PDB file of C-alpha atoms and ligand atoms in Angstrom:
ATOM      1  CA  UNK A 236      99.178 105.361  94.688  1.00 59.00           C
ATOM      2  CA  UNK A 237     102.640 104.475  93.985  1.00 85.00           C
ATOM      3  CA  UNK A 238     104.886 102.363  95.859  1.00 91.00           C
ATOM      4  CA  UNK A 239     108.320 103.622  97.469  1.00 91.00           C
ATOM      5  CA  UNK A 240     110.668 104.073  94.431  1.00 92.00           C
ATOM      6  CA  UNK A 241     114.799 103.409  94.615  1.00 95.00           C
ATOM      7  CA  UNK A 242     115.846 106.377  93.085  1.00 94.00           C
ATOM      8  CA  UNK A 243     118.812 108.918  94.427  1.00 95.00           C
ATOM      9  CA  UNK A 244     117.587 110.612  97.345  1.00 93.00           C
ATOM     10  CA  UNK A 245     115.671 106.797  98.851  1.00 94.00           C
ATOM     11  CA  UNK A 246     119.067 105.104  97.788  1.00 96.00           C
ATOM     12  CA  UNK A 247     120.899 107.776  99.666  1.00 96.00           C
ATOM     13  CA  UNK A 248     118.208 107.706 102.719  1.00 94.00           C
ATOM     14  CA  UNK A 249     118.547 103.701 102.991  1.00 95.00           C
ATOM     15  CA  UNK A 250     122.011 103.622 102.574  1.00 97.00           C
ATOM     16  CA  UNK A 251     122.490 105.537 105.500  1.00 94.00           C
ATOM     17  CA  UNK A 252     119.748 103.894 107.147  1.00 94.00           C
ATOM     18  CA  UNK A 253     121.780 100.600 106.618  1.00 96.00           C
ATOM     19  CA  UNK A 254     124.517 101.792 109.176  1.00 96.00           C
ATOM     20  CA  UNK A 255     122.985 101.533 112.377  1.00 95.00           C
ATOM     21  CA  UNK A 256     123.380  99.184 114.837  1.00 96.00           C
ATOM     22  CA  UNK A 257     119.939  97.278 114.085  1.00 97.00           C
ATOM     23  CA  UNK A 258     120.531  96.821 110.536  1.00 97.00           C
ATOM     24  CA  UNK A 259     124.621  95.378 111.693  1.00 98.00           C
ATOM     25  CA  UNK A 260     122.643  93.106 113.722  1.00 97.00           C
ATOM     26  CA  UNK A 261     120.001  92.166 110.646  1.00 98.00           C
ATOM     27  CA  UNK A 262     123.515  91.867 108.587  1.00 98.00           C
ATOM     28  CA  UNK A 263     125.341  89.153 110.730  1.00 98.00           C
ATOM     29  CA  UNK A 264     121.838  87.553 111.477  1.00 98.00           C
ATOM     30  CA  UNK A 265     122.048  87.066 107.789  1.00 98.00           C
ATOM     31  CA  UNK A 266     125.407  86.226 107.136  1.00 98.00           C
ATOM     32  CA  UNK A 267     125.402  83.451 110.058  1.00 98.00           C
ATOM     33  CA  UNK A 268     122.370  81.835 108.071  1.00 98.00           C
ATOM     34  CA  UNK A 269     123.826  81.553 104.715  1.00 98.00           C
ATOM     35  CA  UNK A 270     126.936  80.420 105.927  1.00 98.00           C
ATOM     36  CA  UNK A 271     128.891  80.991 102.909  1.00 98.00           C
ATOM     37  CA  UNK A 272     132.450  79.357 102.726  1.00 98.00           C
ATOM     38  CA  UNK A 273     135.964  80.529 101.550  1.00 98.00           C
ATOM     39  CA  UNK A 274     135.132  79.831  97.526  1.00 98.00           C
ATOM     40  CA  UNK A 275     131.470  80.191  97.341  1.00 98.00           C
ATOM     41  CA  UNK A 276     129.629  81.953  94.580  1.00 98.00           C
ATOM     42  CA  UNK A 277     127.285  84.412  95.905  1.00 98.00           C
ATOM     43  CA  UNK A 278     124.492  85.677  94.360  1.00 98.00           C
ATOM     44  CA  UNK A 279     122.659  88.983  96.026  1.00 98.00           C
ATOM     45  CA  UNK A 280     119.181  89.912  94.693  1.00 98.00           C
ATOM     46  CA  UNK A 281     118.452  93.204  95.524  1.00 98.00           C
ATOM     47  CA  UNK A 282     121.857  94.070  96.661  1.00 98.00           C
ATOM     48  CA  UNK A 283     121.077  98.011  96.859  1.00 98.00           C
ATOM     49  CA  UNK A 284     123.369  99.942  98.518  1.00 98.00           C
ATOM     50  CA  UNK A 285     125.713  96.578  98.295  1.00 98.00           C
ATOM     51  CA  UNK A 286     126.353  95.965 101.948  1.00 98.00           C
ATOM     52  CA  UNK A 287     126.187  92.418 101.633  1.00 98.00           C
ATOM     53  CA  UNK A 288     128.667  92.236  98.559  1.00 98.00           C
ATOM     54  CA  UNK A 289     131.279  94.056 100.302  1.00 98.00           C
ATOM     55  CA  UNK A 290     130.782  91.420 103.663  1.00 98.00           C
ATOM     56  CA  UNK A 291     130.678  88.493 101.835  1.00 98.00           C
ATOM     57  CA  UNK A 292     133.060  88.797  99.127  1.00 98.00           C
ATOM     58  CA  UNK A 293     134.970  89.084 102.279  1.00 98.00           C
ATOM     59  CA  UNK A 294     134.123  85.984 103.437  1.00 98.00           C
ATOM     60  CA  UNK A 295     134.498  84.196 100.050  1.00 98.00           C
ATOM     61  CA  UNK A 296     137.942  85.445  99.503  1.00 98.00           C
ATOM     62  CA  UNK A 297     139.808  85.815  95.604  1.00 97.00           C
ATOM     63  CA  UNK A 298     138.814  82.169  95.066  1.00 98.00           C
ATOM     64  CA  UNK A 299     134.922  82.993  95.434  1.00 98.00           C
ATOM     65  CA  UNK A 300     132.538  85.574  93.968  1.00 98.00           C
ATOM     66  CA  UNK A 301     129.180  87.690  94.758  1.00 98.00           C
ATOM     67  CA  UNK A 302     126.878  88.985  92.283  1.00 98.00           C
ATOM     68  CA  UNK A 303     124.742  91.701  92.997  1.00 98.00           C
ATOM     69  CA  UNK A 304     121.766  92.630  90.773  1.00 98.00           C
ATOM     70  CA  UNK A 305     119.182  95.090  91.604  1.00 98.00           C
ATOM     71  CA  UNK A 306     116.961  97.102  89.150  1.00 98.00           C
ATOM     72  CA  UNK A 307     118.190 100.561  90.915  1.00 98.00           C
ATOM     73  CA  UNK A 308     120.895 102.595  88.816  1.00 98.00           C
ATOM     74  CA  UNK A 309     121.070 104.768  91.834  1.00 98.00           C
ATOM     75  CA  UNK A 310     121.168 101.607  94.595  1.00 98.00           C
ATOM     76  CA  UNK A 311     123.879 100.065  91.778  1.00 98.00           C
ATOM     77  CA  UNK A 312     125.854 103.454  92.331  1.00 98.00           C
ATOM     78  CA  UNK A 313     126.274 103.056  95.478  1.00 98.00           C
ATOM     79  CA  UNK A 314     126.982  99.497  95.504  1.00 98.00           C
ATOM     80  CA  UNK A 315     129.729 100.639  93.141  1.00 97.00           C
ATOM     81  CA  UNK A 316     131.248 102.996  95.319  1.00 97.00           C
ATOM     82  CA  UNK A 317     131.362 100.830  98.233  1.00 98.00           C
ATOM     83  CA  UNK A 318     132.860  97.476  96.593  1.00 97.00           C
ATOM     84  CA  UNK A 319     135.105  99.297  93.786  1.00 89.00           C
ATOM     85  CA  UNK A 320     138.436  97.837  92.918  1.00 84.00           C
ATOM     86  CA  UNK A 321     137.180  94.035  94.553  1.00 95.00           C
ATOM     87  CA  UNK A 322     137.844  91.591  91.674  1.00 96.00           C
ATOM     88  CA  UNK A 323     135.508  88.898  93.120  1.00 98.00           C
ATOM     89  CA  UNK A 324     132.376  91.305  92.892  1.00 98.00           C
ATOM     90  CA  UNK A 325     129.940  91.553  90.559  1.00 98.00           C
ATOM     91  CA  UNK A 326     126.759  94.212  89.884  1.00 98.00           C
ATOM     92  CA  UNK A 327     124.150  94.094  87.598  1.00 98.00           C
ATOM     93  CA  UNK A 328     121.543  96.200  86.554  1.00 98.00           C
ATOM     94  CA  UNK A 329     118.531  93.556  86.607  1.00 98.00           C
ATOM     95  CA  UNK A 330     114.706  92.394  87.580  1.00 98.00           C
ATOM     96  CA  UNK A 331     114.949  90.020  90.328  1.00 98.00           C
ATOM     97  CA  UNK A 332     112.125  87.795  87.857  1.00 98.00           C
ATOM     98  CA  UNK A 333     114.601  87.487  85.054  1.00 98.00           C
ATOM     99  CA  UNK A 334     117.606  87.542  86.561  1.00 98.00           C
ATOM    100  CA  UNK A 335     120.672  88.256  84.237  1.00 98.00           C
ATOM    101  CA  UNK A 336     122.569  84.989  85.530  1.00 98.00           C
ATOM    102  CA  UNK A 337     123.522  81.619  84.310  1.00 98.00           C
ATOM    103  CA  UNK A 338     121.245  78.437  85.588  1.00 98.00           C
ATOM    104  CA  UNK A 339     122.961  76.222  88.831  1.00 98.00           C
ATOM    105  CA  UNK A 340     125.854  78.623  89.036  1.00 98.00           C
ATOM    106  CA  UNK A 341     125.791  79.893  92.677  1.00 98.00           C
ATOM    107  CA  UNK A 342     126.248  78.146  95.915  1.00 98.00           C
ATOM    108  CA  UNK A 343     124.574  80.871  97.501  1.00 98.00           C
ATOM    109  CA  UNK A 344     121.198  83.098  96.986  1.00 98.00           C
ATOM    110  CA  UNK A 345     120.999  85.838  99.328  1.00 98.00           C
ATOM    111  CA  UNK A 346     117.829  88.297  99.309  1.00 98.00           C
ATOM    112  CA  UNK A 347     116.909  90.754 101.929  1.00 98.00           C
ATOM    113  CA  UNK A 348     113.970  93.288 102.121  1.00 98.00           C
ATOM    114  CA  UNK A 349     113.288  92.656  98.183  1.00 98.00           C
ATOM    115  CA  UNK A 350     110.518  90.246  97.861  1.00 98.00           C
ATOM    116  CA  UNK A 351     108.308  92.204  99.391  1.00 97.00           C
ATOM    117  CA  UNK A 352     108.302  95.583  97.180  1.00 97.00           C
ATOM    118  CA  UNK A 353     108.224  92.757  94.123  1.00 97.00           C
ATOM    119  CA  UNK A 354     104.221  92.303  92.697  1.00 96.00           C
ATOM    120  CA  UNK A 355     105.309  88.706  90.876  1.00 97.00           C
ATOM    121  CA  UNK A 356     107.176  86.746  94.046  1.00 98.00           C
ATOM    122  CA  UNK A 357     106.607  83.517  92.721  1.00 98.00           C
ATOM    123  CA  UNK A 358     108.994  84.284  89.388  1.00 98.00           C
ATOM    124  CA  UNK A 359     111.690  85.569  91.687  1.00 98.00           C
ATOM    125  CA  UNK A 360     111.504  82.616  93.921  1.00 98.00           C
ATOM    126  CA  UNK A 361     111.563  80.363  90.417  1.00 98.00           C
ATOM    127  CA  UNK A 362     114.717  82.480  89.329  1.00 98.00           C
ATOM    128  CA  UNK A 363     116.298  81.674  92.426  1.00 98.00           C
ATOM    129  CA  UNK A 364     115.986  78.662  92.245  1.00 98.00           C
ATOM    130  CA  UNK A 365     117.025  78.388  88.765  1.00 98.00           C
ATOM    131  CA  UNK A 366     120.467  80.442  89.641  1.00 98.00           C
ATOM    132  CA  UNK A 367     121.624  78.286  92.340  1.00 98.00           C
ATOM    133  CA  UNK A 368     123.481  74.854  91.974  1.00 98.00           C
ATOM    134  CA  UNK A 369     121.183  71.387  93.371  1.00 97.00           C
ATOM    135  CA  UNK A 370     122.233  71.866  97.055  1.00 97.00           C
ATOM    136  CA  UNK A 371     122.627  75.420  97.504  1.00 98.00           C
ATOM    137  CA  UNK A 372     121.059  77.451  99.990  1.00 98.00           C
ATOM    138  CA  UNK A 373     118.871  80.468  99.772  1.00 98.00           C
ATOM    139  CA  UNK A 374     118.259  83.380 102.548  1.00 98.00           C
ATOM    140  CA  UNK A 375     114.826  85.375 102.072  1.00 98.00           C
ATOM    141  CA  UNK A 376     114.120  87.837 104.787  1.00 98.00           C
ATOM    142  CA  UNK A 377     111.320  90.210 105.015  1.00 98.00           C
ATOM    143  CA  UNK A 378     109.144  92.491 107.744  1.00 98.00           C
ATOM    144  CA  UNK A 379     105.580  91.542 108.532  1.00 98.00           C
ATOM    145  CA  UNK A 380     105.013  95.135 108.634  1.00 97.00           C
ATOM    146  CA  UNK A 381     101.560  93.992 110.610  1.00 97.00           C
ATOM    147  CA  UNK A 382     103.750  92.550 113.471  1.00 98.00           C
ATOM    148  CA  UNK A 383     104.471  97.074 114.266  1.00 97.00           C
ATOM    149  CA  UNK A 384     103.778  97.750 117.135  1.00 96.00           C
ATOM    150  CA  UNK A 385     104.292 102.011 118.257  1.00 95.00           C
ATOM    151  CA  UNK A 386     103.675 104.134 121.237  1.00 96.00           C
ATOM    152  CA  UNK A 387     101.380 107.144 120.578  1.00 95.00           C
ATOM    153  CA  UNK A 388      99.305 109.859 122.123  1.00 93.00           C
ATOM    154  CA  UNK A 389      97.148 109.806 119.018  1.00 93.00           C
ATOM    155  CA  UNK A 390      96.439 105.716 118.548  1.00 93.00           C
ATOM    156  CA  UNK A 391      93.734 106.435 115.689  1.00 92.00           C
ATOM    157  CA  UNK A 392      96.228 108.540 113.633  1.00 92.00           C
ATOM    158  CA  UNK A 393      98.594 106.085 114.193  1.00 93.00           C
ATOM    159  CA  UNK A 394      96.544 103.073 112.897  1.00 93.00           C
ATOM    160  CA  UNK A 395      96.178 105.731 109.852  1.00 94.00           C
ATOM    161  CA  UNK A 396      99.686 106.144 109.610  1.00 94.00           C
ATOM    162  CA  UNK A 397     101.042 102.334 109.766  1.00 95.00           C
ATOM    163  CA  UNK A 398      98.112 101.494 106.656  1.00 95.00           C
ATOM    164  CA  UNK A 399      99.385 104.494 104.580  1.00 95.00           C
ATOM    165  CA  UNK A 400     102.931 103.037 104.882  1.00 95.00           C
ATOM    166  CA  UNK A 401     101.598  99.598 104.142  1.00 95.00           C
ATOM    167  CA  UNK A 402     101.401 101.266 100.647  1.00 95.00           C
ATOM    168  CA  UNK A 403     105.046 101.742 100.403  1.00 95.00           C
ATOM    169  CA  UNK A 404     105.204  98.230  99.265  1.00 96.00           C
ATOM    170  CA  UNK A 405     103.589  95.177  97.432  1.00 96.00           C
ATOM    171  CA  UNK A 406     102.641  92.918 100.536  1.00 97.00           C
ATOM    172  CA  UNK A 407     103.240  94.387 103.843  1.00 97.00           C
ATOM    173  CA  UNK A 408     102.826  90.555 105.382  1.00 98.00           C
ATOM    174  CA  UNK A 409     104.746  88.630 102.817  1.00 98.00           C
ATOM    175  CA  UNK A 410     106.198  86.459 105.563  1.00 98.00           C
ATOM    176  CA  UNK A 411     102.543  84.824 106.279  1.00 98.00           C
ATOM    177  CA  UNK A 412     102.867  83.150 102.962  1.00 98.00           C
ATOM    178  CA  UNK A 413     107.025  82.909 101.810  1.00 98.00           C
ATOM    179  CA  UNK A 414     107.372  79.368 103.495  1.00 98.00           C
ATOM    180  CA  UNK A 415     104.805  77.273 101.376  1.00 98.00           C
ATOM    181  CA  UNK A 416     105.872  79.905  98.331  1.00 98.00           C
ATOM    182  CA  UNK A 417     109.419  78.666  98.827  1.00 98.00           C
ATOM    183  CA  UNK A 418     108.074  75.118  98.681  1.00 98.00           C
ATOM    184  CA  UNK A 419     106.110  75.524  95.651  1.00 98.00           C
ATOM    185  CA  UNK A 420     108.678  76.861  93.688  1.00 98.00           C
ATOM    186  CA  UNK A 421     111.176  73.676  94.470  1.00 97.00           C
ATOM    187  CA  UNK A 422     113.020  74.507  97.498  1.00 98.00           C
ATOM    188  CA  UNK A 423     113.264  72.094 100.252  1.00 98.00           C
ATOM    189  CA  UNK A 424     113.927  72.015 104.119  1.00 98.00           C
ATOM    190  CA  UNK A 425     112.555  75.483 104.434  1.00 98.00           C
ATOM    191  CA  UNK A 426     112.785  76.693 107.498  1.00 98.00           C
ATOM    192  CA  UNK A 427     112.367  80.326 109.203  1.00 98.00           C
ATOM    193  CA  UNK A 428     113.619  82.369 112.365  1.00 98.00           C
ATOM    194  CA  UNK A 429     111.713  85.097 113.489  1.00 98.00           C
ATOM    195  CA  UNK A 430     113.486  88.133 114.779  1.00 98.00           C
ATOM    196  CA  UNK A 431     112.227  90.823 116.651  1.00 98.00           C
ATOM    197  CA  UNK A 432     113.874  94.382 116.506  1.00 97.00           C
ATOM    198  CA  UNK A 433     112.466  96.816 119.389  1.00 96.00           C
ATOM    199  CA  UNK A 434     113.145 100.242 120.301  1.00 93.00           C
ATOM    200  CA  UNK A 435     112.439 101.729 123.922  1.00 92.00           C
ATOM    201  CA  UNK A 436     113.778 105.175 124.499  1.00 85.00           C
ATOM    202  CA  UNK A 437     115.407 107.262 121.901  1.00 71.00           C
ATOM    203  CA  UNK A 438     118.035 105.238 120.601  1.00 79.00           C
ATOM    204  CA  UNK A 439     118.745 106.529 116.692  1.00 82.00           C
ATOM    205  CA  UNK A 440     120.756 103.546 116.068  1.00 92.00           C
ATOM    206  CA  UNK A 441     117.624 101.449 116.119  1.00 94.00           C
ATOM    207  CA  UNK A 442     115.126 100.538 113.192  1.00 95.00           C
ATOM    208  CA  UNK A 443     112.348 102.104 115.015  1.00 94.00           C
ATOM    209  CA  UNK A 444     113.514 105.471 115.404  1.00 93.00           C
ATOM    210  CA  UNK A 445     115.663 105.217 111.808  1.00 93.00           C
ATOM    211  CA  UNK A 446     112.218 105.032 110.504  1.00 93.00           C
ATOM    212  CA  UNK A 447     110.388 108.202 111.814  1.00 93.00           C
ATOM    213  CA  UNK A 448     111.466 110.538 109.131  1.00 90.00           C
ATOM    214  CA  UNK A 449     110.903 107.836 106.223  1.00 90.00           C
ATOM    215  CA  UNK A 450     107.359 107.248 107.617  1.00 93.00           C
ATOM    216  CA  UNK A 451     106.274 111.438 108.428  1.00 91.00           C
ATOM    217  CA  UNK A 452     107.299 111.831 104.476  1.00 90.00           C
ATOM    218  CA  UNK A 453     105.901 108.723 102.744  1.00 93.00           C
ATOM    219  CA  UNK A 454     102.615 108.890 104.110  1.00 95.00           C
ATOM    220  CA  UNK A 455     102.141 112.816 103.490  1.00 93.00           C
ATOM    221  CA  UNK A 456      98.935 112.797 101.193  1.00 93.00           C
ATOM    222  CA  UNK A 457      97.830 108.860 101.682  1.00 94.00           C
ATOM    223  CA  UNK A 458      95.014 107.380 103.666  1.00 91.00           C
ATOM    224  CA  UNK A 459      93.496 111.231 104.163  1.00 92.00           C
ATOM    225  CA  UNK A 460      96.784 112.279 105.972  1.00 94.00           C
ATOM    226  CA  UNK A 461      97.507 115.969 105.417  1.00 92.00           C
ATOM    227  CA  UNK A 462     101.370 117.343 105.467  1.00 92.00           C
ATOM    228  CA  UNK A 463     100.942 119.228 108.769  1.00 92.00           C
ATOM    229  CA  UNK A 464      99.413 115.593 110.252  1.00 92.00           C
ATOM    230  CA  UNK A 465     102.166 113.651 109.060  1.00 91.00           C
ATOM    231  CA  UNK A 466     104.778 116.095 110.207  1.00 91.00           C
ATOM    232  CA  UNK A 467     102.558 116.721 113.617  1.00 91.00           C
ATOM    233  CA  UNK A 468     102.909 112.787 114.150  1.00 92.00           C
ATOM    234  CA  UNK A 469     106.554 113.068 112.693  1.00 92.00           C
ATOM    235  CA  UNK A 470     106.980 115.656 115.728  1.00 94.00           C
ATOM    236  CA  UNK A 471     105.744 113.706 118.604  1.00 94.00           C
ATOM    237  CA  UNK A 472     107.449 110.900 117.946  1.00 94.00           C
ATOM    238  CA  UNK A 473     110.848 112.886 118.436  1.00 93.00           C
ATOM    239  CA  UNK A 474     109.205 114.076 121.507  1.00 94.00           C
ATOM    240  CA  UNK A 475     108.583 110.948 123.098  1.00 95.00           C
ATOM    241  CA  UNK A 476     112.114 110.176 121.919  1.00 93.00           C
ATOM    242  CA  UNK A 477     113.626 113.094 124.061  1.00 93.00           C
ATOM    243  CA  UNK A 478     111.603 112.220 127.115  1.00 93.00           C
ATOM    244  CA  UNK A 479     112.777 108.367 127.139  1.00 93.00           C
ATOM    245  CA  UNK A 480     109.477 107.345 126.256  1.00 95.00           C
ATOM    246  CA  UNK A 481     109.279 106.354 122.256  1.00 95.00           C
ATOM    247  CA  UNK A 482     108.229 102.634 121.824  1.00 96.00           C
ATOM    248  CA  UNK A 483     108.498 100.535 118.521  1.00 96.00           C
ATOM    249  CA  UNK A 484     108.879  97.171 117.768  1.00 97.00           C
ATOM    250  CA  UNK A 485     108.581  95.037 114.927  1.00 97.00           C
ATOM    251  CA  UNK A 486     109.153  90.914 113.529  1.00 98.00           C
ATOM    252  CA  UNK A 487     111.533  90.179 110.464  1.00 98.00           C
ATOM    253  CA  UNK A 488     111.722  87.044 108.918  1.00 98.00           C
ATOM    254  CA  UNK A 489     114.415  84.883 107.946  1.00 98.00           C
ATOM    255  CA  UNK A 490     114.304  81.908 105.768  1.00 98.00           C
ATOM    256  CA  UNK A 491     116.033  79.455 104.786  1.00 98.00           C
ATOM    257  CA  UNK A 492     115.729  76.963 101.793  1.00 98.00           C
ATOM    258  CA  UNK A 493     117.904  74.255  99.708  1.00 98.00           C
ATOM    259  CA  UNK A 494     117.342  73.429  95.997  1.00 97.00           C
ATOM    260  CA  UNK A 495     117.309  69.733  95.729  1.00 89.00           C
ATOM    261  CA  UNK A 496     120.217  68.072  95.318  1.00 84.00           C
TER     262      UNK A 496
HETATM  263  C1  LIG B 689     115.070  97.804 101.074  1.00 96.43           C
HETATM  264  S1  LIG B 689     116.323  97.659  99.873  1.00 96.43           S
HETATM  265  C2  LIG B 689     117.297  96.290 100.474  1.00 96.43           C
HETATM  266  C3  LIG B 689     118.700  96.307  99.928  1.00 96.43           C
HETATM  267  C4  LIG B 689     119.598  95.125 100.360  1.00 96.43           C
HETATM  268  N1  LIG B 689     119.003  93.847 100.085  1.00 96.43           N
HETATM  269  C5  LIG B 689     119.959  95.210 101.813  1.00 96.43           C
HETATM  270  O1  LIG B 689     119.269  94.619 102.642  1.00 96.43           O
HETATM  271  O2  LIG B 689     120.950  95.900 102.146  1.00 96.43           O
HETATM  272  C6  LIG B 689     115.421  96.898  98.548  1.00 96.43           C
HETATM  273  C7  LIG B 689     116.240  96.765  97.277  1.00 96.43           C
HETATM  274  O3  LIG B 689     115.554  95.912  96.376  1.00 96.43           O
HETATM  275  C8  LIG B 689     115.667  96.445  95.065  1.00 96.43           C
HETATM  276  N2  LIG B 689     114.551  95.942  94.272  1.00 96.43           N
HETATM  277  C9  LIG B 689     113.236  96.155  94.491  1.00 96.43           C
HETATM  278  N3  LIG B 689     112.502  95.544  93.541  1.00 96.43           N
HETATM  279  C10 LIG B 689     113.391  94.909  92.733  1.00 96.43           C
HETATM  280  C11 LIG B 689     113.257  94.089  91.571  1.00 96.43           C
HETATM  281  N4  LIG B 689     112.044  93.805  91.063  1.00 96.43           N
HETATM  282  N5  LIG B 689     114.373  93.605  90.980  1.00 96.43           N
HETATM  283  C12 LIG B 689     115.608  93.903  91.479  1.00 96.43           C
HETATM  284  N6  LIG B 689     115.794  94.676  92.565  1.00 96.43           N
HETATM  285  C13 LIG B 689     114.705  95.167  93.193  1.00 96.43           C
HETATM  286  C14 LIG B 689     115.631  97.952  95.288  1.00 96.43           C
HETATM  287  O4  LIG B 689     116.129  98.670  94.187  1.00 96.43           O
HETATM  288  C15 LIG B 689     116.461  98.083  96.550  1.00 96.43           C
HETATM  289  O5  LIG B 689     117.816  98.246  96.250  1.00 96.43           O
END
């Protein structure tokens, strides 16, 4: 079965997704490890609903520039709308494995929650290493969607429920292997943070509860999971929610990574 798509309506769902208080914190975890300067050329695979531009051509200032490419029209919409009328940004419709950008011209890659929807990560990781200048720094960051960790009544249907949303991408562990990918395709002095992101009560600001009504509809009709199920386990979470009691955590990964000088 097919993985999540970008069109309007996901675009639209992530977009507001991207506004709460876990994903500001994800954002200036991010920002703080690519430590882009005044100047810098940015380059933002994956940029979808174009967050990142906006901050960062911030940062960079008129003298500087971010790219964005992603392979969503709808993403690159909004991405539009949100960084219209900045001179020093960039979007492009494009695959992150051929990446419509010259060799060694950014100082900075950035490239969040991508890599692991992609089928070919080795040719992105290539192409990002071909777009940035000897010395510039990459950011990869993605979940180990096996690190979830959810408080249920119904454990068995929930084991059901995180493998059916394992399908909504290409590899739901990607971090396991990223570091000694990075390495093969050039990079050097890869390191990586882990982060952990944890909801305990009913906060909708947080990942964890953001998530319920993306889960309850992707995994409708997967892993033998009727609609009433999924909304029935859609329901009970927002239950435990209103009693104080809803529990999710998860790890994201950050790395970082240099291109040889
Ligand atoms: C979960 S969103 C993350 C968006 C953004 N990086 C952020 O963190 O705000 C994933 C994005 O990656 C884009 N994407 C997925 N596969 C891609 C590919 N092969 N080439 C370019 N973009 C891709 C999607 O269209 C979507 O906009």
């Amino acid at each position: 079965m097919s993985q999540l798509q970008f069109d309007a309506d996901t675009a639209r769902r992530i977009e507001a997704l991207y506004q709460i208080q876990d994903a500001l914190r994800r954002r200036e975890l991010v920002r703080k490890a690519l430590a882009a300067v005044r100047g810098a050329r940015v380059l933002d695979v994956g940029c979808g609903p174009g967050f990142y531009c906006l901050e960062l051509s911030e940062i960079v200032g008129s003298s500087g520039s971010v790219v964005g490419v992603d392979s969503s029209s709808a993403m690159l919409e909004l991405a539009r709308a949100r960084c219209g009328g900045r001179d020093n940004v960039g979007l492009l419709e494009g695959e992150a494995i051929a990446l419509p950008v010259e060799s060694g011209s950014f100082d900075r890659a950035v490239c969040v929650q991508v890599l692991e929807y992609v089928a070919d990560v080795d040719a992105v990781l290539s192409e990002l290493h071909r777009a940035l200048r000897p010395g510039g720094r990459a950011v990869v960051w993605d979940v180990d969607w096996a690190t979830v960790s959810i408080h249920s009544r119904d454990t068995a249907l929930t084991e059901r429920v995180l493998r059916a949303w394992d399908e909504h991408l290409a590899d739901p562990s990607l971090p396991r292997t990223l570091g000694a990918r990075l390495r093969s395709a050039g990079f050097e002095h890869v390191r990586v943070e882990a982060h952990a992101f944890a909801a305990s009560g009913g906060y909708p600001e947080t990942f964890g509860a953001a998530l319920v009504p993306f889960i309850a509809t992707f995994v409708a009709g997967r892993q033998g999971i009727g609609e009433v199920e999924a909304e029935a386990r859609g329901a009970e979470q927002h239950e435990l929610m209103e009693r104080g009691e809803f529990y999710f955590a998860s790890t994201q990964f950050c790395f970082t990574a240099t291109r040889s000088a």
